[in-house]
Amino acid sequence: MIDAIQAFAVIFILGVTIFVARLLAPYITRVYSRVPSRLDKLLNPVEKFIYKICGIDPNHSMGWKQYFLAGLLLNVAQMVIAFLILVFQGKLPLNPMGFPGLNWDLALNTVISFATNTNLQHYNGEATLSILSQMTAIQFLQWTSAATGICMGIAFVRGFIVDSKNMGNFHVDFVRTITRILLPLCLIASLVFVVMGVPQTLSASTTLTTLQGTTQTILTGPVASLDSIMQLGTNGGGFYGANAAYPFMNPSPYSNIFMISLMLLLPTALIFVFGELLGKKREARPLLWGAYIIFGIALALAFIPNIPLVAQGIETRFGGFMSNFYTVTTTAATTGSVNTALSAMHPLTITSGFLGMFIQSIPGGKGIGLMYMVMYIIITVFIVGLMSGRTPEYLGIKITGRDVKLVMVAFLIHPIIILIPTIIAYASGAAAAIGVGGTSVGYTQILYEFTTSAANNGSDFLGASGNTPFFNIATAIVMFIGRYASIAILLALAGSMIGRKSGGTTGLKTESPVFTIVLVASIIILVVLAFFPFLALGPISSFFRGLMNGF
Amino acid sequence: MTTENKEKYNFKPILGLAIVSLLICGLFFPLIVTGIAQVFFPYQANGEIVQFNGKPIGSNLIAQTFTMPIFFHPRNDSASGVDPDITLQDAYSQIPAISNATGIPVDSLTSIVNQNQEGTWWIFGSPYVNVLKINIGLIKQYSTVYSEFSIS
């Protein structure tokens, strides 16, 4: 349990984050509405130059298929570039430690992982990647996957705007996301991290003699520039294998709080942007409160057990309480960075983590979390419509049978791509091959591996021990489907909304508190129905076993 | 202003945009941050390397091995494996052994621990002690006891 001061600390941190997100939202909205801004003087020439050399026509507009294809193809091109850099890093510059190129299966897993915003890592960065790879493969894809996710979320919202005729232009959205949103935010955040003690250098190591006369190698690199995008972009991939538990990534309790706040910032801001782009600010309410109420439930669940001040696997400077808070937040925002050894976490905290990854919208990854929440709203509107015998409507649009079918496919992909590979991992002996048994603890690790891949989250138990051809390829497939299939279906849904607005307001009042409560209830019921059997075999079983043995 | 183009997707911008994004996100940004960090915050940007007697002897943020009984010892487990800090309780529990080995009174060691605690601000964080900082503090304060370390 936590005390009143700790509860206040949680509410304070979340409150400040939501407040800053609210302040940021009008600016983000103007970026995508292409409203003139003071930054135009500086950035217009830069953007025009990029459009010119890339052959982009900024006035060209795209339907949902074109928009999706533009994003997918760009991401694939970026994956190819990063793949070549990882495989040939041994022959490329900025490799002071002389690391050899990566095996093709690990390189494939890594580029898909980072391009899909998952950041599952089957390697330890400090012992595997050159400085060049850290910058031009890892950080590069962290930026582009974040930008792609935001663009997809914005395009999705455009489908629901009353007089919209298209989804916008992906190329223009992508460029402006980088120049106007990510560059300024990441620059500020990176410098704050440097001041807090995060290294930023092109030197990979310093070797010195310690007080007691032993030789120690201090591993450094461009860490602060990664810290900012890994959190703001809800990426989660670390410079070091220990991720945000490593002191150079997360040097103090304050950098830890800053990270919690950063990973929630853009997903929360985009909820407000949803309301602003629609011109119906109140419609952001069920998304915001729905997300934060369930996030609160997940936090409460993780805070039930006795939280040790410090225990094995927990860093002293964070302590047990902030480590738990971080672990739940990182799965709620599907960031996937970790500041502890996950195996040190209580089964209830792990269950909370699963909850965040199953739902994917409390508040979820930037852009994608928003899409999933609207998906849940449509399901809820449909269910309420069935119960009250009215035609279901959302934002003045009639919800048809086709819409509900698309939504159900998007929802059901998730359990399918988690459960099937989990079964294959056991049936094929791939789990046993890396020493993971069929106990509740072992099963939790494998289930978590595929859940984190499907939800494009990225934290995991396996780490470098997952570097086998089976887990590299299986998780790569799951990450790819989990990202692009869901986006394609939800964009198709939004695309089909264009041109069929009734404008009627006879439907359900979705901005009311009552609707939020119904929404929360239906999300929980849906997720419990779909996923409870999986959890019962894993962390819940571990929990009761622990209870019997007196935790 | 804009018209929907029903034509097939134009593949031309893909390669250009992939390369431009590589240059901006993978090179320009980390190099700009490196430049600013190295000019304005060189101590943090290079890993908080501690100089002692004119030589680099470790980093404030990365644990180093202390096995001699005259020093505070870091944890030998933790998530990162290089946790540079110990809790106050841990530090207090090590005091009797250090006092035995050095002859420094328990009260003096307790007050050194208290002076070295950090990690709390307003309602956030629980206090801890950085092992390297407190050991250097001991060497500086008791140069005769730690003579083999203070003379270089």
XYZ file of C-alpha atoms in Angstrom:
703
model
C 0.000 0.000 0.000
C 1.082 3.586 -0.438
C 0.637 6.479 1.968
C -1.215 9.743 1.426
C 1.916 11.675 0.446
C 2.802 9.101 -2.215
C -0.764 9.177 -3.542
C -0.517 12.954 -3.712
C 2.811 12.685 -5.540
C 1.200 10.460 -8.196
C -1.764 12.800 -8.642
C 0.548 15.819 -8.741
C 2.809 14.332 -11.442
C -0.159 13.229 -13.566
C -1.939 16.553 -13.021
C 1.053 18.604 -14.167
C 1.501 16.324 -17.188
C -2.148 16.667 -18.253
C -1.937 20.439 -17.738
C 1.159 20.786 -19.936
C -0.423 18.492 -22.546
C -3.480 20.757 -22.552
C -1.252 23.807 -23.145
C 0.573 22.042 -25.973
C -2.575 20.853 -27.790
C -3.556 24.108 -29.582
C -0.035 24.393 -30.989
C -0.092 20.794 -32.257
C -3.538 21.382 -33.757
C -2.253 24.431 -35.663
C 0.693 22.423 -37.026
C -1.675 19.959 -38.706
C -4.243 22.565 -39.787
C -1.316 24.409 -41.400
C -2.272 27.634 -39.654
C 0.439 30.314 -40.099
C 2.753 30.534 -37.118
C 5.712 32.561 -35.856
C 7.993 29.628 -36.645
C 7.154 29.926 -40.357
C 9.934 32.433 -40.993
C 12.484 29.899 -39.803
C 10.890 26.633 -40.867
C 9.012 27.379 -44.103
C 12.225 27.659 -46.163
C 13.529 24.413 -44.604
C 10.291 22.527 -45.308
C 9.998 23.950 -48.844
C 13.551 22.794 -49.519
C 12.703 19.277 -48.278
C 9.524 19.164 -50.416
C 11.544 20.293 -53.429
C 14.396 17.780 -53.185
C 12.008 14.909 -52.344
C 9.510 15.806 -55.061
C 6.612 16.314 -52.628
C 3.572 18.297 -53.765
C 2.270 19.830 -50.511
C -1.147 20.544 -52.034
C -1.751 16.938 -53.024
C -4.281 15.228 -50.758
C -4.581 11.552 -49.982
C -7.358 9.103 -49.283
C -6.858 6.587 -46.457
C -5.227 3.955 -48.677
C -2.686 6.377 -50.101
C -1.986 7.859 -46.697
C -1.416 4.447 -45.137
C 0.686 3.218 -48.042
C 2.837 6.358 -47.918
C 3.563 5.707 -44.240
C 4.164 1.990 -44.658
C 6.490 2.389 -47.652
C 8.469 5.171 -46.000
C 8.856 3.027 -42.870
C 10.033 0.071 -44.945
C 12.600 2.261 -46.741
C 13.826 3.487 -43.348
C 14.025 -0.100 -42.076
C 16.193 -1.049 -45.058
C 18.605 1.844 -44.392
C 18.850 0.990 -40.666
C 19.233 -2.730 -41.441
C 22.215 -2.039 -43.709
C 23.811 0.210 -41.069
C 23.442 -2.488 -38.382
C 24.716 -5.330 -40.559
C 27.697 -3.348 -41.866
C 28.519 -1.328 -38.739
C 31.892 -3.103 -38.527
C 32.958 -1.406 -41.756
C 31.394 1.989 -41.006
C 32.883 4.953 -39.089
C 32.146 5.999 -35.465
C 32.753 2.511 -34.111
C 35.399 3.131 -31.416
C 34.809 -0.225 -29.705
C 35.192 -2.109 -32.976
C 31.882 -3.995 -32.735
C 31.165 -6.376 -35.630
C 28.001 -6.160 -37.736
C 24.818 -7.773 -36.377
C 23.501 -11.144 -37.538
C 20.731 -10.735 -40.097
C 17.981 -12.087 -37.814
C 18.919 -9.812 -34.911
C 19.230 -6.844 -37.300
C 15.828 -7.656 -38.819
C 14.232 -7.943 -35.382
C 15.850 -4.683 -34.288
C 14.802 -2.560 -37.277
C 11.216 -3.874 -37.233
C 11.161 -3.378 -33.492
C 12.243 0.259 -33.712
C 10.320 1.155 -36.889
C 7.089 -0.147 -35.343
C 7.686 1.917 -32.189
C 8.045 -1.294 -30.162
C 11.698 -1.157 -29.110
C 11.918 -4.753 -28.021
C 15.659 -5.322 -27.624
C 17.285 -8.724 -27.991
C 20.738 -7.216 -27.430
C 22.630 -5.050 -24.949
C 23.332 -1.765 -26.732
C 26.563 -0.969 -24.887
C 28.103 -4.311 -25.927
C 26.656 -4.573 -29.439
C 26.138 -1.238 -31.194
C 28.583 1.349 -32.515
C 28.010 5.050 -31.868
C 26.938 5.397 -35.503
C 24.377 2.593 -35.142
C 23.021 4.128 -31.933
C 22.403 7.381 -33.820
C 21.574 6.438 -37.403
C 19.767 3.146 -36.810
C 18.269 3.310 -33.317
C 17.583 6.989 -32.674
C 16.716 7.525 -36.356
C 13.934 4.920 -36.236
C 12.760 6.141 -32.833
C 12.110 9.534 -34.410
C 10.494 8.268 -37.587
C 8.247 5.717 -35.880
C 7.078 8.383 -33.442
C 6.373 10.788 -36.298
C 4.574 8.086 -38.295
C 2.377 7.168 -35.312
C 1.378 10.785 -34.697
C 0.573 11.290 -38.411
C -1.605 8.173 -38.524
C -3.496 9.375 -35.441
C -4.037 12.813 -36.989
C -5.215 11.324 -40.308
C -7.610 9.105 -38.362
C -9.122 12.153 -36.633
C -9.495 13.968 -39.970
C -11.837 11.208 -41.094
C -14.282 12.231 -38.364
C -14.211 15.988 -39.049
C -17.599 17.177 -40.338
C -16.576 18.709 -43.672
C -13.397 16.741 -44.306
C -12.846 15.490 -47.843
C -9.597 13.580 -47.418
C -7.020 12.393 -44.892
C -4.400 15.065 -45.638
C -0.934 14.540 -47.050
C 1.288 12.051 -45.246
C 4.557 13.467 -46.531
C 3.736 16.981 -45.377
C 2.425 15.771 -42.006
C 5.550 13.672 -41.495
C 7.940 16.538 -42.268
C 6.030 19.019 -40.087
C 5.850 16.519 -37.192
C 9.631 16.342 -37.213
C 10.406 20.011 -37.752
C 7.680 21.585 -35.631
C 6.872 19.094 -32.871
C 9.652 16.589 -32.264
C 12.683 18.820 -32.920
C 11.798 21.575 -30.434
C 10.446 19.201 -27.761
C 13.352 16.747 -28.012
C 15.931 19.536 -27.978
C 14.551 20.916 -24.709
C 14.159 17.452 -23.164
C 17.663 16.329 -24.239
C 19.284 19.358 -22.640
C 17.296 18.851 -19.422
C 18.571 15.258 -19.334
C 22.163 16.452 -19.864
C 21.854 18.886 -16.966
C 20.533 16.028 -14.837
C 23.654 13.972 -15.613
C 22.941 12.033 -18.815
C 26.050 11.831 -21.057
C 26.077 13.175 -24.610
C 29.358 12.482 -26.350
C 30.714 10.671 -29.380
C 33.242 8.906 -27.167
C 32.183 5.347 -26.324
C 34.251 4.777 -23.211
C 36.670 6.173 -20.645
C 39.065 3.756 -18.962
C 40.385 4.749 -15.554
C 41.886 3.375 -12.340
C 39.505 3.346 -9.367
C 40.356 4.322 -5.783
C 41.146 0.710 -4.903
C 43.348 0.386 -7.969
C 41.181 -1.699 -10.269
C 40.646 -0.792 -13.896
C 37.136 0.413 -14.760
C 35.631 1.217 -18.145
C 32.916 3.872 -18.109
C 30.626 3.382 -21.114
C 29.263 6.612 -22.579
C 27.857 7.867 -25.875
C 25.080 10.053 -27.281
C 22.631 9.004 -24.541
C 20.700 12.236 -23.833
C 19.548 12.581 -27.463
C 18.140 9.049 -27.172
C 16.545 9.631 -23.756
C 14.343 12.429 -25.096
C 12.899 10.646 -28.133
C 12.639 7.280 -26.353
C 10.215 8.839 -23.868
C 8.497 11.575 -25.917
C 8.055 9.155 -28.798
C 6.786 6.382 -26.450
C 9.575 4.258 -27.933
C 11.275 2.860 -24.855
C 14.431 1.405 -26.349
C 17.508 2.001 -24.234
C 21.095 2.912 -25.020
C 22.160 0.278 -22.495
C 20.709 -3.191 -21.956
C 19.556 -2.209 -18.463
C 17.468 0.550 -20.079
C 16.279 3.296 -17.702
C 17.678 1.410 -14.712
C 21.177 2.314 -15.928
C 22.308 5.462 -14.085
C 23.559 7.153 -17.258
C 20.078 6.924 -18.781
C 18.167 7.856 -15.647
C 20.530 9.414 -13.095
C 18.203 10.567 -10.320
C 14.687 10.421 -8.851
C 14.007 13.663 -10.729
C 15.023 12.350 -14.142
C 12.773 9.379 -13.337
C 9.767 11.655 -12.738
C 10.662 13.677 -15.851
C 10.605 10.443 -17.867
C 7.186 9.425 -16.501
C 5.853 12.822 -17.489
C 7.450 12.829 -20.952
C 6.058 9.449 -21.953
C 2.515 10.551 -21.139
C 2.851 14.014 -22.696
C 2.176 13.456 -26.413
C -0.453 10.682 -26.063
C -2.356 12.965 -23.675
C -1.879 16.091 -25.804
C -3.238 14.233 -28.850
C -6.472 13.494 -26.944
C -7.021 17.251 -26.650
C -5.959 17.700 -30.294
C -8.736 15.246 -31.210
C -11.329 17.582 -29.678
C -9.757 20.677 -31.211
C -9.457 19.297 -34.736
C -13.078 18.151 -34.587
C -14.133 21.576 -33.369
C -15.860 19.789 -30.461
C -13.526 20.102 -27.509
C -15.941 18.316 -25.182
C -15.614 15.128 -27.220
C -12.078 14.784 -25.851
C -13.538 14.179 -22.381
C -14.459 10.499 -22.606
C -11.065 9.761 -24.184
C -9.168 11.611 -21.472
C -11.154 10.407 -18.474
C -11.624 6.927 -19.878
C -7.855 6.607 -20.310
C -6.908 8.066 -16.955
C -9.576 6.242 -14.925
C -8.357 2.869 -16.213
C -4.741 3.993 -15.797
C -5.671 4.855 -12.194
C -7.154 1.393 -11.689
C -3.961 -0.185 -13.053
C -1.873 1.959 -10.693
C -4.077 1.079 -7.715
C -3.659 -2.621 -8.523
C 0.137 -2.246 -8.586
C 0.097 -0.325 -5.307
C -1.904 -2.966 -3.377
C 1.042 -5.108 -2.235
C 3.619 -3.956 0.285
C 6.134 -1.955 -1.690
C 9.687 -2.332 -0.408
C 11.881 0.762 -0.115
C 14.543 -1.012 -2.106
C 14.836 -4.676 -3.036
C 16.849 -6.837 -5.349
C 16.410 -5.552 -8.890
C 15.273 -2.102 -7.778
C 17.621 0.873 -8.075
C 18.267 2.756 -4.825
C 17.715 6.230 -6.244
C 14.161 5.409 -7.408
C 12.989 3.110 -4.642
C 10.138 0.617 -4.818
C 7.302 3.115 -5.067
C 8.623 5.128 -8.027
C 9.749 1.905 -9.733
C 6.195 0.577 -9.577
C 4.766 3.887 -10.798
C 7.226 3.869 -13.706
C 6.516 0.228 -14.633
C 2.756 0.767 -14.864
C 3.143 4.068 -16.754
C 5.524 2.600 -19.289
C 3.012 -0.092 -20.258
C 0.008 2.261 -20.082
C 1.707 4.542 -22.627
C 3.143 1.443 -24.427
C 6.582 3.002 -24.114
C 8.270 -0.066 -22.748
C 11.287 1.476 -21.080
C 12.074 -0.134 -17.727
C 13.842 1.202 -14.651
C 13.955 -2.093 -12.752
C 14.469 -5.744 -13.446
C 10.905 -6.799 -14.346
C 11.479 -10.060 -12.489
C 11.706 -7.973 -9.294
C 8.150 -6.746 -9.741
C 5.170 -8.162 -7.855
C 2.743 -10.289 -9.956
C 0.059 -7.634 -9.449
C 2.335 -4.988 -10.982
C 2.965 -7.324 -13.910
C -0.807 -7.867 -14.219
C -1.212 -4.072 -14.364
C 1.422 -3.979 -17.067
C -0.484 -6.578 -19.073
C -3.659 -4.525 -18.665
C -1.989 -1.474 -20.217
C -0.688 -3.514 -23.138
C -3.980 -5.340 -23.734
C -5.985 -2.103 -23.833
C -3.308 0.009 -25.596
C -5.102 3.276 -24.964
C -4.670 4.302 -21.337
C -3.465 6.597 -22.935
C -1.409 4.298 -25.219
C 1.254 5.250 -27.749
C 1.032 8.687 -29.329
C -1.488 8.609 -32.162
C -2.190 4.905 -31.868
C -3.629 5.091 -28.339
C -6.077 7.700 -29.585
C -7.179 5.459 -32.469
C -7.763 2.540 -30.121
C -9.773 4.669 -27.699
C -12.071 5.845 -30.493
C -12.381 2.159 -31.467
C -13.559 1.346 -27.919
C -15.978 4.289 -28.055
C -17.522 2.941 -31.254
C -17.925 -0.491 -29.659
C -19.533 1.127 -26.619
C -21.841 3.298 -28.738
C -22.880 0.170 -30.624
C -23.571 -1.821 -27.451
C -25.558 1.049 -25.915
C -27.419 1.412 -29.199
C -28.374 -2.257 -29.097
C -29.571 -1.975 -25.502
C -31.644 1.175 -26.051
C -32.925 0.150 -29.483
C -31.614 3.315 -31.160
C -29.439 3.665 -34.238
C -25.923 3.984 -32.872
C -24.305 7.332 -33.678
C -20.955 8.881 -32.866
C -20.098 12.528 -33.612
C -23.252 12.747 -35.671
C -22.229 9.792 -37.839
C -24.383 6.661 -38.021
C -22.387 3.592 -37.055
C -23.103 0.829 -39.555
C -22.611 -2.916 -39.420
C -19.482 -2.581 -41.537
C -17.935 -0.173 -39.024
C -18.552 -2.574 -36.162
C -17.062 -5.445 -38.179
C -13.882 -3.423 -38.852
C -13.639 -2.496 -35.195
C -14.043 -6.095 -34.073
C -11.342 -7.264 -36.508
C -8.983 -4.581 -35.161
C -9.770 -5.690 -31.608
C -9.441 -9.426 -32.250
C -6.137 -9.284 -34.137
C -4.495 -8.531 -30.827
C -5.310 -11.706 -28.839
C -4.712 -13.832 -31.948
C -1.171 -12.565 -32.568
C -0.358 -12.964 -28.867
C -1.762 -16.402 -28.168
C -0.778 -18.313 -31.304
C 2.959 -17.504 -31.148
C 2.944 -18.162 -27.376
C 1.633 -21.661 -28.072
C 4.157 -22.160 -30.901
C 7.015 -21.028 -28.641
C 6.187 -23.855 -26.248
C 5.161 -26.491 -28.801
C 8.311 -25.996 -30.894
C 10.623 -26.153 -27.891
C 11.873 -22.592 -28.582
C 11.014 -21.510 -25.020
C 12.774 -24.500 -23.482
C 15.805 -23.826 -25.692
C 16.452 -20.547 -23.871
C 15.775 -22.081 -20.482
C 12.209 -20.827 -19.959
C 10.054 -23.518 -18.411
C 6.345 -24.219 -18.409
C 5.763 -22.848 -14.915
C 3.545 -19.822 -14.261
C 6.704 -17.696 -14.037
C 8.114 -18.992 -17.335
C 4.750 -18.766 -19.080
C 4.395 -15.139 -17.892
C 7.730 -14.335 -19.557
C 6.721 -15.817 -22.926
C 3.207 -14.340 -22.827
C 4.746 -10.971 -21.948
C 7.206 -11.276 -24.846
C 4.426 -11.590 -27.433
C 2.072 -9.165 -25.696
C 4.760 -6.494 -25.621
C 5.450 -7.178 -29.322
C 1.790 -7.086 -30.352
C 1.146 -3.884 -28.383
C 4.341 -2.300 -29.769
C 5.382 -1.705 -26.179
C 8.898 -3.125 -25.895
C 9.698 -3.957 -22.274
C 10.454 -7.635 -21.781
C 11.833 -10.319 -19.510
C 13.972 -12.048 -22.118
C 16.294 -9.253 -23.260
C 19.444 -10.545 -24.924
C 18.462 -14.143 -24.120
C 15.690 -13.703 -26.706
C 18.368 -13.387 -29.390
C 17.578 -16.696 -31.100
C 16.338 -17.045 -34.687
C 12.913 -18.211 -33.427
C 12.242 -15.301 -31.080
C 13.842 -12.739 -33.421
C 11.666 -13.746 -36.366
C 8.469 -14.595 -34.445
C 8.411 -11.313 -32.525
C 9.339 -9.389 -35.696
C 6.245 -10.792 -37.434
C 4.032 -10.057 -34.421
C 5.362 -6.489 -34.120
C 4.801 -5.843 -37.829
C 1.204 -7.127 -37.828
C 0.463 -5.520 -34.465
C 1.466 -2.154 -35.861
C 0.433 -1.983 -39.492
C -2.642 -4.229 -39.618
C -4.292 -2.331 -36.768
C -3.438 1.048 -38.277
C -4.698 -0.007 -41.730
C -8.041 -1.231 -40.378
C -8.625 1.801 -38.194
C -7.653 4.187 -41.015
C -10.072 2.342 -43.294
C -12.739 2.929 -40.663
C -11.937 6.653 -40.460
C -11.702 6.910 -44.237
C -15.193 5.462 -44.602
C -16.561 8.217 -42.325
C -15.756 10.884 -44.935
C -18.825 12.163 -46.691
C -21.463 10.417 -44.582
C -22.109 12.838 -41.777
C -25.757 13.192 -40.838
C -25.138 16.225 -38.679
C -27.960 15.006 -36.459
C -27.532 15.278 -32.707
C -30.197 12.830 -31.612
C -27.650 10.239 -30.624
C -25.978 9.452 -27.364
C -24.273 12.301 -25.526
C -20.768 10.876 -25.654
C -19.244 13.837 -23.837
C -21.271 13.115 -20.670
C -19.734 11.578 -17.517
C -22.265 8.738 -17.687
C -20.944 7.721 -21.077
C -17.372 7.724 -19.740
C -18.422 5.310 -17.000
C -20.102 3.015 -19.531
C -17.003 3.272 -21.726
C -14.679 2.302 -18.874
C -16.918 -0.619 -17.948
C -17.135 -1.922 -21.499
C -13.372 -1.667 -22.064
C -12.727 -3.624 -18.876
C -15.351 -6.242 -19.707
C -14.048 -6.668 -23.278
C -10.457 -6.991 -22.155
C -11.251 -9.347 -19.301
C -13.351 -11.554 -21.616
C -10.616 -11.684 -24.234
C -7.552 -12.006 -22.045
C -8.439 -13.348 -18.599
C -7.627 -17.001 -19.413
C -4.129 -15.938 -20.518
C -3.518 -14.034 -17.309
C -4.951 -16.774 -15.092
C -2.203 -19.155 -16.191
C 0.534 -16.561 -15.691
C 0.808 -13.705 -13.201
C -2.505 -14.448 -11.425
C -1.372 -18.004 -10.768
C 1.989 -16.659 -9.547
C 0.113 -14.260 -7.284
C -1.918 -16.993 -5.568
C 1.102 -19.247 -5.301
C 2.943 -16.355 -3.657
C -0.007 -15.702 -1.366
C 0.041 -19.326 -0.181
C 3.769 -19.170 0.474
C 3.377 -15.833 2.258
C 4.912 -13.240 -0.059
C -7.549 24.685 -52.185
C -6.629 21.034 -52.210
C -8.077 18.391 -54.422
C -8.081 14.678 -53.822
C -5.903 12.942 -56.310
C -7.462 9.664 -57.376
C -4.371 8.650 -59.283
C -2.031 5.916 -58.194
C 0.296 6.577 -55.315
C 3.386 8.578 -56.206
C 6.416 6.582 -55.055
C 8.944 9.294 -55.849
C 9.133 11.046 -52.462
C 9.786 7.828 -50.479
C 13.524 7.472 -51.020
C 14.219 11.198 -50.658
C 12.195 11.446 -47.463
C 13.878 8.355 -46.019
C 17.309 9.897 -46.581
C 16.291 13.377 -45.388
C 14.826 11.889 -42.191
C 18.026 9.872 -41.670
C 20.118 13.034 -41.940
C 17.892 15.143 -39.653
C 16.999 12.556 -36.991
C 20.035 10.287 -37.058
C 22.862 12.784 -37.581
C 21.872 16.455 -37.351
C 19.942 16.196 -34.067
C 22.312 14.024 -31.985
C 25.306 16.045 -33.238
C 23.675 19.404 -32.398
C 22.815 18.144 -28.896
C 26.371 16.813 -28.508
C 27.785 20.189 -29.509
C 25.617 22.162 -27.086
C 26.170 19.655 -24.259
C 29.950 19.585 -24.712
C 30.213 23.379 -24.751
C 27.856 24.203 -21.879
C 27.754 21.069 -19.689
C 31.029 19.194 -20.323
C 31.088 17.560 -16.849
C 27.685 15.861 -17.246
C 28.078 15.261 -20.980
C 31.203 13.194 -20.405
C 29.834 10.971 -17.667
C 30.451 12.919 -14.423
C 34.039 11.709 -14.186
C 35.474 12.465 -10.732
C 39.012 13.852 -10.575
C 40.988 13.022 -7.427
C 44.592 14.075 -6.967
C 44.543 15.161 -10.570
C 43.523 11.768 -11.906
C 40.164 10.400 -13.052
C 39.159 7.775 -10.462
C 35.570 6.948 -11.414
C 32.135 8.288 -12.268
C 29.664 9.595 -9.730
C 26.917 7.687 -11.488
C 28.528 4.276 -11.979
C 29.328 2.044 -8.999
C 32.940 0.935 -8.560
C 34.305 -1.907 -6.505
C 34.957 -1.208 -2.827
C 36.023 -4.271 -0.860
C 38.384 -2.791 1.784
C 36.821 -2.660 5.262
C 37.699 1.040 5.613
C 35.200 2.056 2.915
C 31.455 2.055 2.432
C 30.498 -0.728 0.016
C 28.024 -0.527 -2.867
C 25.215 -3.052 -3.395
C 26.204 -6.193 -5.228
C 22.787 -6.713 -6.798
C 20.655 -4.319 -8.537
C 18.777 -3.990 -11.862
C 21.540 -2.101 -13.645
C 24.404 -3.864 -11.845
C 26.132 -0.493 -11.395
C 23.832 1.192 -8.848
C 26.056 3.946 -7.413
C 23.899 4.504 -4.328
C 22.923 2.787 -1.092
C 19.994 3.535 1.170
C 20.530 5.415 4.426
C 19.745 2.239 6.380
C 22.358 0.332 4.384
C 24.921 3.079 5.077
C 24.120 3.111 8.821
C 24.466 -0.672 9.001
C 27.994 -0.460 7.572
C 29.175 2.108 10.148
C 30.278 -0.286 12.973
C 32.548 -2.267 10.639
C 34.138 0.890 9.204
C 34.584 2.297 12.704
C 36.333 -0.931 13.757
C 38.656 -0.874 10.792
C 39.579 2.800 10.955
C 39.094 3.888 14.546
C 36.848 6.748 13.411
C 34.100 7.173 16.062
C 30.624 5.895 15.163
C 29.130 9.345 15.819
C 31.436 11.003 13.287
C 30.637 8.387 10.656
C 26.905 8.814 11.310
C 27.158 12.543 10.791
C 29.138 12.040 7.568
C 26.372 9.742 6.304
C 23.770 12.335 7.210
C 25.709 15.098 5.458
C 25.976 12.991 2.310
C 22.332 12.038 1.943
C 20.639 13.171 -1.242
C 17.677 12.352 -3.428
C 14.825 14.114 -1.665
C 13.094 17.208 -2.894
C 9.747 18.332 -1.485
C 7.572 15.185 -1.451
C 9.596 13.218 -3.965
C 12.159 10.523 -3.386
C 13.625 8.738 -0.390
C 17.118 9.603 0.855
C 20.195 7.691 -0.281
C 23.969 8.020 -0.184
C 26.335 7.977 -3.173
C 29.089 5.492 -2.285
C 31.929 7.117 -4.221
C 31.125 10.601 -2.912
C 30.992 9.483 0.731
C 34.236 7.488 0.454
C 36.034 10.462 -1.076
C 34.550 12.556 1.731
C 36.080 10.133 4.254
C 39.499 10.293 2.600
C 39.458 14.090 2.590
C 38.278 14.421 6.184
C 40.553 11.726 7.671
C 43.681 12.083 5.565
C 45.862 10.387 8.176
C 43.665 7.278 8.371
C 43.451 7.107 4.572
C 47.048 8.231 3.979
C 47.695 5.658 1.249
C 44.922 7.270 -0.818
C 45.475 10.939 -0.135
C 49.126 10.977 -1.173
C 49.612 10.586 -4.871
